[in-house]
């Protein structure tokens, strides 16, 4: 079968990095048309730096990387250095990037690509705040019907919030952008904390990354060692949750995931519940289902797939 043509929209972030590495290691499953960077975990200058660092680590310096929005549509940027460290990619010591950023703005790359590729053939994979995606939909409403699907990491229901009691970070940072994306009508697959908190990098799993012995495996193990301390302190969970790689893994092995096609709305007006994904998991409203909301995964096979694919990289 032909590989899925994808645009990864990202705010690296250690977990974003692993998602990008998994995609680049899987050319039979995904063709990365480009990587668009957004402000989120850390400011845009750093997310655009980190995306290039990761592509060079993977041996893909020819990847097209674009800088996008440096703040949410209508709010002040909230970042997450407390989770990801000052650089956003704390843990391994990796060389500064030498590959260039593309001159085109990320939003224009998203629009141009969706208009140039045959309708229904390009998948958008947002791994951070949805600002770039929403800005593209606002600037070019015609692209909505040309999107094959949007597979994103964001939101939470049973797992509740990680940046506030009710909101997951990606949605919290730009809830207005999320409302636009969730209301765009494009087929939507959502990887909320409900499933990503089941993708925990336990010690044996992280040892398996390190035991690969390649630069990628060692760097991923060092990223995870750094990244897990936040969740360990907050949830007492053993291991860092690999949020964003769930998106890439879904494109490669969707059978590892399960969920429900339900209605999901975004709270934007309440200070207390800003960014909450109001998921009608039990079907108690007559609101139209707009998202496949993923609740579970086969974690052992997820990590086996991830480890096998990372072994392919330098
Ligand atoms: O809440 C987890 C999400 O926020 C992940 O995408 C992580 O990288 C951060 O962007
Ligand atoms: Ca992210």
PDB file of C-alpha atoms and ligand atoms in Angstrom:
ATOM      1  CA  UNK A   1       0.000   0.000   0.000  1.00  0.00           C
ATOM      2  CA  UNK A   2       1.265   3.555  -0.663  1.00  0.00           C
ATOM      3  CA  UNK A   3       2.623   5.405   2.367  1.00  0.00           C
ATOM      4  CA  UNK A   4       0.329   8.028   3.922  1.00  0.00           C
ATOM      5  CA  UNK A   5       1.319  11.574   2.919  1.00  0.00           C
ATOM      6  CA  UNK A   6       1.565  13.600   6.125  1.00  0.00           C
ATOM      7  CA  UNK A   7       2.422  17.037   7.479  1.00  0.00           C
ATOM      8  CA  UNK A   8       3.653  16.935  11.085  1.00  0.00           C
ATOM      9  CA  UNK A   9       2.784  20.106  13.014  1.00  0.00           C
ATOM     10  CA  UNK A  10       4.846  20.163  16.165  1.00  0.00           C
ATOM     11  CA  UNK A  11       6.292  21.902  19.234  1.00  0.00           C
ATOM     12  CA  UNK A  12       9.324  19.705  20.109  1.00  0.00           C
ATOM     13  CA  UNK A  13       9.329  18.648  23.025  1.00  0.00           C
ATOM     14  CA  UNK A  14      10.908  15.278  23.732  1.00  0.00           C
ATOM     15  CA  UNK A  15       7.744  13.326  22.927  1.00  0.00           C
ATOM     16  CA  UNK A  16       7.298  15.253  19.678  1.00  0.00           C
ATOM     17  CA  UNK A  17      10.879  14.268  18.845  1.00  0.00           C
ATOM     18  CA  UNK A  18      10.098  10.578  19.258  1.00  0.00           C
ATOM     19  CA  UNK A  19       6.985  10.969  17.095  1.00  0.00           C
ATOM     20  CA  UNK A  20       9.079  12.586  14.345  1.00  0.00           C
ATOM     21  CA  UNK A  21      11.766   9.883  14.620  1.00  0.00           C
ATOM     22  CA  UNK A  22       9.149   7.135  14.322  1.00  0.00           C
ATOM     23  CA  UNK A  23       7.723   8.776  11.198  1.00  0.00           C
ATOM     24  CA  UNK A  24      11.109   9.243   9.533  1.00  0.00           C
ATOM     25  CA  UNK A  25      12.002   5.622  10.343  1.00  0.00           C
ATOM     26  CA  UNK A  26       8.846   4.347   8.624  1.00  0.00           C
ATOM     27  CA  UNK A  27       8.976   5.326   4.922  1.00  0.00           C
ATOM     28  CA  UNK A  28       6.867   2.331   3.923  1.00  0.00           C
ATOM     29  CA  UNK A  29       4.028   3.704   6.062  1.00  0.00           C
ATOM     30  CA  UNK A  30       4.357   7.490   6.013  1.00  0.00           C
ATOM     31  CA  UNK A  31       5.801  10.080   3.632  1.00  0.00           C
ATOM     32  CA  UNK A  32       6.641  13.254   5.551  1.00  0.00           C
ATOM     33  CA  UNK A  33       5.844  16.084   3.132  1.00  0.00           C
ATOM     34  CA  UNK A  34       7.050  18.633   5.661  1.00  0.00           C
ATOM     35  CA  UNK A  35       7.296  19.533   9.332  1.00  0.00           C
ATOM     36  CA  UNK A  36       5.626  22.741  10.520  1.00  0.00           C
ATOM     37  CA  UNK A  37       6.639  24.214  13.855  1.00  0.00           C
ATOM     38  CA  UNK A  38       4.438  26.063  16.318  1.00  0.00           C
ATOM     39  CA  UNK A  39       4.992  27.785  19.674  1.00  0.00           C
ATOM     40  CA  UNK A  40       3.967  25.516  22.522  1.00  0.00           C
ATOM     41  CA  UNK A  41       6.233  23.569  24.838  1.00  0.00           C
ATOM     42  CA  UNK A  42       8.825  26.284  24.230  1.00  0.00           C
ATOM     43  CA  UNK A  43       8.824  29.427  22.056  1.00  0.00           C
ATOM     44  CA  UNK A  44       8.790  29.082  18.261  1.00  0.00           C
ATOM     45  CA  UNK A  45      12.493  29.820  17.796  1.00  0.00           C
ATOM     46  CA  UNK A  46      13.285  26.762  19.932  1.00  0.00           C
ATOM     47  CA  UNK A  47      10.651  24.455  18.454  1.00  0.00           C
ATOM     48  CA  UNK A  48      11.989  25.290  14.981  1.00  0.00           C
ATOM     49  CA  UNK A  49      15.535  24.610  16.241  1.00  0.00           C
ATOM     50  CA  UNK A  50      14.562  21.349  17.923  1.00  0.00           C
ATOM     51  CA  UNK A  51      12.719  19.992  14.885  1.00  0.00           C
ATOM     52  CA  UNK A  52      15.910  20.431  12.837  1.00  0.00           C
ATOM     53  CA  UNK A  53      18.051  18.823  15.546  1.00  0.00           C
ATOM     54  CA  UNK A  54      15.774  15.774  15.492  1.00  0.00           C
ATOM     55  CA  UNK A  55      15.779  15.478  11.692  1.00  0.00           C
ATOM     56  CA  UNK A  56      19.576  15.650  11.633  1.00  0.00           C
ATOM     57  CA  UNK A  57      19.789  13.060  14.426  1.00  0.00           C
ATOM     58  CA  UNK A  58      17.612  10.793  12.246  1.00  0.00           C
ATOM     59  CA  UNK A  59      19.834  11.377   9.201  1.00  0.00           C
ATOM     60  CA  UNK A  60      17.168  13.367   7.328  1.00  0.00           C
ATOM     61  CA  UNK A  61      18.698  16.852   6.867  1.00  0.00           C
ATOM     62  CA  UNK A  62      16.774  17.241   3.617  1.00  0.00           C
ATOM     63  CA  UNK A  63      13.427  17.360   5.458  1.00  0.00           C
ATOM     64  CA  UNK A  64      11.477  20.549   4.760  1.00  0.00           C
ATOM     65  CA  UNK A  65      10.912  22.379   8.052  1.00  0.00           C
ATOM     66  CA  UNK A  66       8.794  25.534   8.361  1.00  0.00           C
ATOM     67  CA  UNK A  67       8.342  28.032  11.185  1.00  0.00           C
ATOM     68  CA  UNK A  68       4.726  28.938  11.921  1.00  0.00           C
ATOM     69  CA  UNK A  69       2.789  30.879  14.531  1.00  0.00           C
ATOM     70  CA  UNK A  70       4.746  32.214  17.493  1.00  0.00           C
ATOM     71  CA  UNK A  71       1.680  32.703  19.698  1.00  0.00           C
ATOM     72  CA  UNK A  72      -1.921  31.519  19.983  1.00  0.00           C
ATOM     73  CA  UNK A  73      -4.644  33.100  17.810  1.00  0.00           C
ATOM     74  CA  UNK A  74      -5.830  35.454  20.508  1.00  0.00           C
ATOM     75  CA  UNK A  75      -4.099  34.679  23.766  1.00  0.00           C
ATOM     76  CA  UNK A  76      -0.728  35.030  25.443  1.00  0.00           C
ATOM     77  CA  UNK A  77       1.570  32.051  24.894  1.00  0.00           C
ATOM     78  CA  UNK A  78       1.863  29.562  27.746  1.00  0.00           C
ATOM     79  CA  UNK A  79       4.935  27.314  27.574  1.00  0.00           C
ATOM     80  CA  UNK A  80       6.007  24.145  29.432  1.00  0.00           C
ATOM     81  CA  UNK A  81       9.681  24.445  30.304  1.00  0.00           C
ATOM     82  CA  UNK A  82       8.793  22.871  33.656  1.00  0.00           C
ATOM     83  CA  UNK A  83       8.168  19.640  31.745  1.00  0.00           C
ATOM     84  CA  UNK A  84      10.547  19.796  28.794  1.00  0.00           C
ATOM     85  CA  UNK A  85      13.405  21.912  30.173  1.00  0.00           C
ATOM     86  CA  UNK A  86      14.617  25.339  29.024  1.00  0.00           C
ATOM     87  CA  UNK A  87      15.600  24.159  25.540  1.00  0.00           C
ATOM     88  CA  UNK A  88      12.485  22.012  25.113  1.00  0.00           C
ATOM     89  CA  UNK A  89      14.734  19.082  24.277  1.00  0.00           C
ATOM     90  CA  UNK A  90      16.666  18.683  27.544  1.00  0.00           C
ATOM     91  CA  UNK A  91      18.249  15.312  28.265  1.00  0.00           C
ATOM     92  CA  UNK A  92      20.692  14.387  25.482  1.00  0.00           C
ATOM     93  CA  UNK A  93      23.493  16.693  24.351  1.00  0.00           C
ATOM     94  CA  UNK A  94      22.858  17.091  20.605  1.00  0.00           C
ATOM     95  CA  UNK A  95      24.632  19.358  18.094  1.00  0.00           C
ATOM     96  CA  UNK A  96      23.106  22.640  16.994  1.00  0.00           C
ATOM     97  CA  UNK A  97      21.302  22.219  13.648  1.00  0.00           C
ATOM     98  CA  UNK A  98      23.015  23.088  10.372  1.00  0.00           C
ATOM     99  CA  UNK A  99      20.060  22.378   8.048  1.00  0.00           C
ATOM    100  CA  UNK A 100      18.048  25.465   7.033  1.00  0.00           C
ATOM    101  CA  UNK A 101      14.489  26.468   7.799  1.00  0.00           C
ATOM    102  CA  UNK A 102      12.326  26.948   4.706  1.00  0.00           C
ATOM    103  CA  UNK A 103      11.433  30.561   3.830  1.00  0.00           C
ATOM    104  CA  UNK A 104       7.712  29.843   3.435  1.00  0.00           C
ATOM    105  CA  UNK A 105       5.548  30.372   6.543  1.00  0.00           C
ATOM    106  CA  UNK A 106       4.192  27.096   7.933  1.00  0.00           C
ATOM    107  CA  UNK A 107       0.587  28.201   7.470  1.00  0.00           C
ATOM    108  CA  UNK A 108       1.193  28.886   3.776  1.00  0.00           C
ATOM    109  CA  UNK A 109       2.974  25.530   3.383  1.00  0.00           C
ATOM    110  CA  UNK A 110      -0.055  23.751   4.842  1.00  0.00           C
ATOM    111  CA  UNK A 111      -2.433  25.631   2.518  1.00  0.00           C
ATOM    112  CA  UNK A 112      -0.265  25.260  -0.589  1.00  0.00           C
ATOM    113  CA  UNK A 113       0.307  21.552   0.000  1.00  0.00           C
ATOM    114  CA  UNK A 114      -3.373  20.767   0.541  1.00  0.00           C
ATOM    115  CA  UNK A 115      -4.261  22.673  -2.638  1.00  0.00           C
ATOM    116  CA  UNK A 116      -1.468  21.078  -4.687  1.00  0.00           C
ATOM    117  CA  UNK A 117      -1.927  17.446  -3.626  1.00  0.00           C
ATOM    118  CA  UNK A 118      -5.026  15.519  -4.808  1.00  0.00           C
ATOM    119  CA  UNK A 119      -7.989  16.133  -2.495  1.00  0.00           C
ATOM    120  CA  UNK A 120      -8.286  13.602   0.308  1.00  0.00           C
ATOM    121  CA  UNK A 121      -4.678  12.421   0.178  1.00  0.00           C
ATOM    122  CA  UNK A 122      -2.890  14.468   2.861  1.00  0.00           C
ATOM    123  CA  UNK A 123      -3.108  13.747   6.611  1.00  0.00           C
ATOM    124  CA  UNK A 124      -2.356  16.494   9.134  1.00  0.00           C
ATOM    125  CA  UNK A 125      -0.623  15.343  12.335  1.00  0.00           C
ATOM    126  CA  UNK A 126      -0.713  18.127  14.945  1.00  0.00           C
ATOM    127  CA  UNK A 127       1.378  17.353  18.032  1.00  0.00           C
ATOM    128  CA  UNK A 128       1.148  20.746  19.759  1.00  0.00           C
ATOM    129  CA  UNK A 129      -1.241  23.701  20.082  1.00  0.00           C
ATOM    130  CA  UNK A 130      -3.497  23.875  17.012  1.00  0.00           C
ATOM    131  CA  UNK A 131      -2.635  27.459  16.076  1.00  0.00           C
ATOM    132  CA  UNK A 132      -1.032  26.725  12.676  1.00  0.00           C
ATOM    133  CA  UNK A 133      -3.835  24.405  11.605  1.00  0.00           C
ATOM    134  CA  UNK A 134      -6.554  26.843  12.661  1.00  0.00           C
ATOM    135  CA  UNK A 135      -4.782  29.777  11.015  1.00  0.00           C
ATOM    136  CA  UNK A 136      -4.602  27.803   7.758  1.00  0.00           C
ATOM    137  CA  UNK A 137      -8.313  26.973   7.949  1.00  0.00           C
ATOM    138  CA  UNK A 138      -9.141  30.629   8.628  1.00  0.00           C
ATOM    139  CA  UNK A 139      -6.951  31.890   5.767  1.00  0.00           C
ATOM    140  CA  UNK A 140      -8.117  29.235   3.285  1.00  0.00           C
ATOM    141  CA  UNK A 141     -11.475  27.673   4.260  1.00  0.00           C
ATOM    142  CA  UNK A 142     -11.426  25.661   1.021  1.00  0.00           C
ATOM    143  CA  UNK A 143      -8.715  23.346   2.398  1.00  0.00           C
ATOM    144  CA  UNK A 144     -11.034  21.775   5.004  1.00  0.00           C
ATOM    145  CA  UNK A 145     -12.668  19.416   2.496  1.00  0.00           C
ATOM    146  CA  UNK A 146      -9.282  18.554   0.964  1.00  0.00           C
ATOM    147  CA  UNK A 147      -7.851  17.113   4.209  1.00  0.00           C
ATOM    148  CA  UNK A 148      -7.829  13.312   4.308  1.00  0.00           C
ATOM    149  CA  UNK A 149      -7.852  13.275   8.109  1.00  0.00           C
ATOM    150  CA  UNK A 150      -6.424  15.064  11.103  1.00  0.00           C
ATOM    151  CA  UNK A 151      -4.753  12.781  13.672  1.00  0.00           C
ATOM    152  CA  UNK A 152      -3.843  14.918  16.669  1.00  0.00           C
ATOM    153  CA  UNK A 153      -2.550  14.607  20.205  1.00  0.00           C
ATOM    154  CA  UNK A 154      -4.643  16.665  22.591  1.00  0.00           C
ATOM    155  CA  UNK A 155      -7.431  16.752  25.101  1.00  0.00           C
ATOM    156  CA  UNK A 156      -8.506  14.543  27.935  1.00  0.00           C
ATOM    157  CA  UNK A 157     -11.716  13.177  29.428  1.00  0.00           C
ATOM    158  CA  UNK A 158     -11.451  10.424  32.046  1.00  0.00           C
ATOM    159  CA  UNK A 159      -7.801  11.359  32.620  1.00  0.00           C
ATOM    160  CA  UNK A 160      -8.712  15.047  33.179  1.00  0.00           C
ATOM    161  CA  UNK A 161      -6.099  17.792  32.742  1.00  0.00           C
ATOM    162  CA  UNK A 162      -2.318  18.044  32.965  1.00  0.00           C
ATOM    163  CA  UNK A 163      -1.875  21.828  32.856  1.00  0.00           C
ATOM    164  CA  UNK A 164      -5.074  22.665  34.785  1.00  0.00           C
ATOM    165  CA  UNK A 165      -7.511  20.337  36.559  1.00  0.00           C
ATOM    166  CA  UNK A 166      -9.672  20.279  33.406  1.00  0.00           C
ATOM    167  CA  UNK A 167      -7.409  20.883  30.400  1.00  0.00           C
ATOM    168  CA  UNK A 168      -4.608  19.142  28.510  1.00  0.00           C
ATOM    169  CA  UNK A 169      -1.730  21.447  27.474  1.00  0.00           C
ATOM    170  CA  UNK A 170      -2.092  21.498  23.656  1.00  0.00           C
ATOM    171  CA  UNK A 171      -5.758  22.455  23.830  1.00  0.00           C
ATOM    172  CA  UNK A 172      -5.296  24.781  26.814  1.00  0.00           C
ATOM    173  CA  UNK A 173      -2.664  26.918  25.054  1.00  0.00           C
ATOM    174  CA  UNK A 174      -4.969  27.788  22.142  1.00  0.00           C
ATOM    175  CA  UNK A 175      -8.576  26.737  22.802  1.00  0.00           C
ATOM    176  CA  UNK A 176      -9.941  29.002  20.070  1.00  0.00           C
ATOM    177  CA  UNK A 177      -7.702  27.241  17.553  1.00  0.00           C
ATOM    178  CA  UNK A 178      -8.882  23.880  18.830  1.00  0.00           C
ATOM    179  CA  UNK A 179     -12.530  24.940  18.480  1.00  0.00           C
ATOM    180  CA  UNK A 180     -11.855  25.837  14.826  1.00  0.00           C
ATOM    181  CA  UNK A 181     -10.144  22.502  14.120  1.00  0.00           C
ATOM    182  CA  UNK A 182     -12.747  20.381  15.937  1.00  0.00           C
ATOM    183  CA  UNK A 183     -15.474  22.254  14.033  1.00  0.00           C
ATOM    184  CA  UNK A 184     -13.857  22.141  10.576  1.00  0.00           C
ATOM    185  CA  UNK A 185     -15.601  18.959   9.486  1.00  0.00           C
ATOM    186  CA  UNK A 186     -12.422  17.124   8.490  1.00  0.00           C
ATOM    187  CA  UNK A 187     -12.231  13.489   9.707  1.00  0.00           C
ATOM    188  CA  UNK A 188     -10.649  13.748  13.158  1.00  0.00           C
ATOM    189  CA  UNK A 189      -8.774  11.202  15.281  1.00  0.00           C
ATOM    190  CA  UNK A 190      -7.920  12.422  18.780  1.00  0.00           C
ATOM    191  CA  UNK A 191      -5.191  10.953  21.016  1.00  0.00           C
ATOM    192  CA  UNK A 192      -6.097  12.348  24.463  1.00  0.00           C
ATOM    193  CA  UNK A 193      -4.303  11.805  27.759  1.00  0.00           C
ATOM    194  CA  UNK A 194      -6.759   8.928  28.277  1.00  0.00           C
ATOM    195  CA  UNK A 195      -4.675   6.839  25.892  1.00  0.00           C
ATOM    196  CA  UNK A 196      -1.270   8.534  26.051  1.00  0.00           C
ATOM    197  CA  UNK A 197      -1.060   7.931  29.787  1.00  0.00           C
ATOM    198  CA  UNK A 198      -1.161   4.223  28.936  1.00  0.00           C
ATOM    199  CA  UNK A 199       1.964   4.592  26.763  1.00  0.00           C
ATOM    200  CA  UNK A 200       4.385   4.799  29.676  1.00  0.00           C
ATOM    201  CA  UNK A 201       8.115   4.374  29.139  1.00  0.00           C
ATOM    202  CA  UNK A 202       8.810   1.970  31.978  1.00  0.00           C
ATOM    203  CA  UNK A 203      12.418   1.231  32.872  1.00  0.00           C
ATOM    204  CA  UNK A 204      12.602  -1.979  30.785  1.00  0.00           C
ATOM    205  CA  UNK A 205      11.162  -0.140  27.811  1.00  0.00           C
ATOM    206  CA  UNK A 206      13.661   2.678  28.169  1.00  0.00           C
ATOM    207  CA  UNK A 207      16.483   0.180  28.637  1.00  0.00           C
ATOM    208  CA  UNK A 208      15.428  -1.356  25.315  1.00  0.00           C
ATOM    209  CA  UNK A 209      15.807   2.038  23.607  1.00  0.00           C
ATOM    210  CA  UNK A 210      19.284   2.469  25.119  1.00  0.00           C
ATOM    211  CA  UNK A 211      20.277  -1.105  24.258  1.00  0.00           C
ATOM    212  CA  UNK A 212      19.755  -0.358  20.554  1.00  0.00           C
ATOM    213  CA  UNK A 213      23.185   1.220  20.835  1.00  0.00           C
ATOM    214  CA  UNK A 214      22.614   3.681  17.996  1.00  0.00           C
ATOM    215  CA  UNK A 215      22.697   7.452  18.517  1.00  0.00           C
ATOM    216  CA  UNK A 216      18.909   7.614  18.120  1.00  0.00           C
ATOM    217  CA  UNK A 217      18.186   4.951  20.751  1.00  0.00           C
ATOM    218  CA  UNK A 218      20.562   6.506  23.245  1.00  0.00           C
ATOM    219  CA  UNK A 219      19.171  10.018  22.643  1.00  0.00           C
ATOM    220  CA  UNK A 220      15.583   8.811  23.064  1.00  0.00           C
ATOM    221  CA  UNK A 221      16.504   7.087  26.331  1.00  0.00           C
ATOM    222  CA  UNK A 222      18.142  10.275  27.588  1.00  0.00           C
ATOM    223  CA  UNK A 223      15.153  12.399  26.507  1.00  0.00           C
ATOM    224  CA  UNK A 224      12.825  10.048  28.372  1.00  0.00           C
ATOM    225  CA  UNK A 225      14.994  10.013  31.489  1.00  0.00           C
ATOM    226  CA  UNK A 226      14.603  13.803  31.587  1.00  0.00           C
ATOM    227  CA  UNK A 227      10.978  14.000  30.472  1.00  0.00           C
ATOM    228  CA  UNK A 228       9.599  11.436  32.932  1.00  0.00           C
ATOM    229  CA  UNK A 229      10.423  13.293  36.144  1.00  0.00           C
ATOM    230  CA  UNK A 230       7.374  15.617  35.737  1.00  0.00           C
ATOM    231  CA  UNK A 231       4.897  12.740  35.464  1.00  0.00           C
ATOM    232  CA  UNK A 232       6.659  10.731  38.142  1.00  0.00           C
ATOM    233  CA  UNK A 233       6.297  13.635  40.612  1.00  0.00           C
ATOM    234  CA  UNK A 234       2.726  14.455  39.561  1.00  0.00           C
ATOM    235  CA  UNK A 235       1.148  11.066  38.960  1.00  0.00           C
ATOM    236  CA  UNK A 236       3.589   8.712  40.620  1.00  0.00           C
ATOM    237  CA  UNK A 237       3.497   6.852  37.320  1.00  0.00           C
ATOM    238  CA  UNK A 238       6.486   4.735  36.363  1.00  0.00           C
ATOM    239  CA  UNK A 239       7.781   6.207  33.165  1.00  0.00           C
ATOM    240  CA  UNK A 240       7.099   9.123  30.896  1.00  0.00           C
ATOM    241  CA  UNK A 241       3.911   9.056  28.813  1.00  0.00           C
ATOM    242  CA  UNK A 242       4.808   9.060  25.122  1.00  0.00           C
ATOM    243  CA  UNK A 243       1.976  11.365  24.093  1.00  0.00           C
ATOM    244  CA  UNK A 244       2.863  12.389  20.537  1.00  0.00           C
ATOM    245  CA  UNK A 245       4.253   9.067  19.213  1.00  0.00           C
ATOM    246  CA  UNK A 246       0.697   7.707  19.591  1.00  0.00           C
ATOM    247  CA  UNK A 247      -0.187   9.864  16.571  1.00  0.00           C
ATOM    248  CA  UNK A 248       2.540   8.421  14.357  1.00  0.00           C
ATOM    249  CA  UNK A 249       1.942   4.864  15.589  1.00  0.00           C
ATOM    250  CA  UNK A 250      -1.765   5.203  14.730  1.00  0.00           C
ATOM    251  CA  UNK A 251      -0.848   5.926  11.106  1.00  0.00           C
ATOM    252  CA  UNK A 252       1.399   2.847  11.013  1.00  0.00           C
ATOM    253  CA  UNK A 253      -0.668   0.399  13.095  1.00  0.00           C
ATOM    254  CA  UNK A 254      -4.190   1.696  13.769  1.00  0.00           C
ATOM    255  CA  UNK A 255      -5.227  -1.734  15.033  1.00  0.00           C
ATOM    256  CA  UNK A 256      -3.204  -1.081  18.193  1.00  0.00           C
ATOM    257  CA  UNK A 257      -5.701   1.623  19.209  1.00  0.00           C
ATOM    258  CA  UNK A 258      -9.391   1.697  20.132  1.00  0.00           C
ATOM    259  CA  UNK A 259     -11.913   4.439  20.856  1.00  0.00           C
ATOM    260  CA  UNK A 260     -15.372   5.805  20.144  1.00  0.00           C
ATOM    261  CA  UNK A 261     -16.704   8.162  17.484  1.00  0.00           C
ATOM    262  CA  UNK A 262     -18.253  10.855  19.639  1.00  0.00           C
ATOM    263  CA  UNK A 263     -18.922  14.567  19.908  1.00  0.00           C
ATOM    264  CA  UNK A 264     -16.103  16.661  21.372  1.00  0.00           C
ATOM    265  CA  UNK A 265     -16.511  20.374  22.014  1.00  0.00           C
ATOM    266  CA  UNK A 266     -13.911  22.839  23.319  1.00  0.00           C
ATOM    267  CA  UNK A 267     -14.498  25.133  26.278  1.00  0.00           C
ATOM    268  CA  UNK A 268     -13.159  28.622  25.472  1.00  0.00           C
ATOM    269  CA  UNK A 269     -15.159  31.036  27.626  1.00  0.00           C
ATOM    270  CA  UNK A 270     -14.662  29.756  31.176  1.00  0.00           C
ATOM    271  CA  UNK A 271     -11.508  30.840  33.026  1.00  0.00           C
ATOM    272  CA  UNK A 272     -11.916  27.815  35.287  1.00  0.00           C
ATOM    273  CA  UNK A 273     -12.342  25.241  32.498  1.00  0.00           C
ATOM    274  CA  UNK A 274     -10.583  26.925  29.550  1.00  0.00           C
ATOM    275  CA  UNK A 275      -9.375  24.311  27.053  1.00  0.00           C
ATOM    276  CA  UNK A 276     -11.439  21.442  28.405  1.00  0.00           C
ATOM    277  CA  UNK A 277     -12.383  18.863  25.765  1.00  0.00           C
ATOM    278  CA  UNK A 278     -16.032  18.199  26.578  1.00  0.00           C
ATOM    279  CA  UNK A 279     -16.245  14.635  25.268  1.00  0.00           C
ATOM    280  CA  UNK A 280     -19.715  13.076  25.039  1.00  0.00           C
ATOM    281  CA  UNK A 281     -18.296   9.582  25.678  1.00  0.00           C
ATOM    282  CA  UNK A 282     -21.660   8.259  26.949  1.00  0.00           C
ATOM    283  CA  UNK A 283     -23.764   9.828  24.195  1.00  0.00           C
ATOM    284  CA  UNK A 284     -25.924  11.872  26.556  1.00  0.00           C
ATOM    285  CA  UNK A 285     -26.392  14.745  24.098  1.00  0.00           C
ATOM    286  CA  UNK A 286     -27.694  14.977  20.555  1.00  0.00           C
ATOM    287  CA  UNK A 287     -24.543  16.771  19.450  1.00  0.00           C
ATOM    288  CA  UNK A 288     -23.142  15.377  16.169  1.00  0.00           C
ATOM    289  CA  UNK A 289     -20.128  13.084  16.560  1.00  0.00           C
ATOM    290  CA  UNK A 290     -17.047  14.827  15.150  1.00  0.00           C
ATOM    291  CA  UNK A 291     -14.062  12.797  16.403  1.00  0.00           C
ATOM    292  CA  UNK A 292     -12.734   9.297  16.911  1.00  0.00           C
ATOM    293  CA  UNK A 293     -11.690   9.732  20.545  1.00  0.00           C
ATOM    294  CA  UNK A 294      -9.081   7.104  21.402  1.00  0.00           C
ATOM    295  CA  UNK A 295      -9.200   5.565  24.874  1.00  0.00           C
ATOM    296  CA  UNK A 296      -6.911   2.546  24.745  1.00  0.00           C
ATOM    297  CA  UNK A 297      -3.869   0.999  23.076  1.00  0.00           C
ATOM    298  CA  UNK A 298      -1.894  -2.237  23.045  1.00  0.00           C
ATOM    299  CA  UNK A 299       1.099  -0.763  24.878  1.00  0.00           C
ATOM    300  CA  UNK A 300       3.419  -3.750  24.534  1.00  0.00           C
ATOM    301  CA  UNK A 301       3.016  -3.901  20.765  1.00  0.00           C
ATOM    302  CA  UNK A 302       3.258  -0.090  20.571  1.00  0.00           C
ATOM    303  CA  UNK A 303       6.664  -0.156  22.243  1.00  0.00           C
ATOM    304  CA  UNK A 304       7.803  -3.158  20.214  1.00  0.00           C
ATOM    305  CA  UNK A 305       6.944  -1.282  17.007  1.00  0.00           C
ATOM    306  CA  UNK A 306       8.633   1.905  18.228  1.00  0.00           C
ATOM    307  CA  UNK A 307      11.812   0.111  19.299  1.00  0.00           C
ATOM    308  CA  UNK A 308      12.042  -1.856  16.040  1.00  0.00           C
ATOM    309  CA  UNK A 309      11.676   1.303  13.971  1.00  0.00           C
ATOM    310  CA  UNK A 310      14.145   3.393  16.006  1.00  0.00           C
ATOM    311  CA  UNK A 311      16.699   0.628  15.392  1.00  0.00           C
ATOM    312  CA  UNK A 312      16.595   1.591  11.700  1.00  0.00           C
ATOM    313  CA  UNK A 313      17.991   5.085  12.344  1.00  0.00           C
ATOM    314  CA  UNK A 314      21.639   6.140  12.816  1.00  0.00           C
TER     315      UNK A 314
HETATM  316  O1  LIG B   1      -0.087  17.431  27.009  1.00  0.00           O
HETATM  317  C1  LIG B   1       0.886  16.758  26.262  1.00  0.00           C
HETATM  318  C2  LIG B   1       1.174  17.490  24.992  1.00  0.00           C
HETATM  319  O2  LIG B   1       1.656  18.800  25.291  1.00  0.00           O
HETATM  320  C3  LIG B   1       2.290  16.827  24.160  1.00  0.00           C
HETATM  321  O3  LIG B   1       2.080  17.079  22.803  1.00  0.00           O
HETATM  322  C4  LIG B   1       3.525  17.539  24.639  1.00  0.00           C
HETATM  323  O4  LIG B   1       4.564  17.547  23.662  1.00  0.00           O
HETATM  324  C5  LIG B   1       2.990  18.936  24.818  1.00  0.00           C
HETATM  325  O5  LIG B   1       2.993  19.570  23.549  1.00  0.00           O
HETATM  326 CA1  LIG B   2       3.854  18.227  21.520  1.00  0.00          CA
END
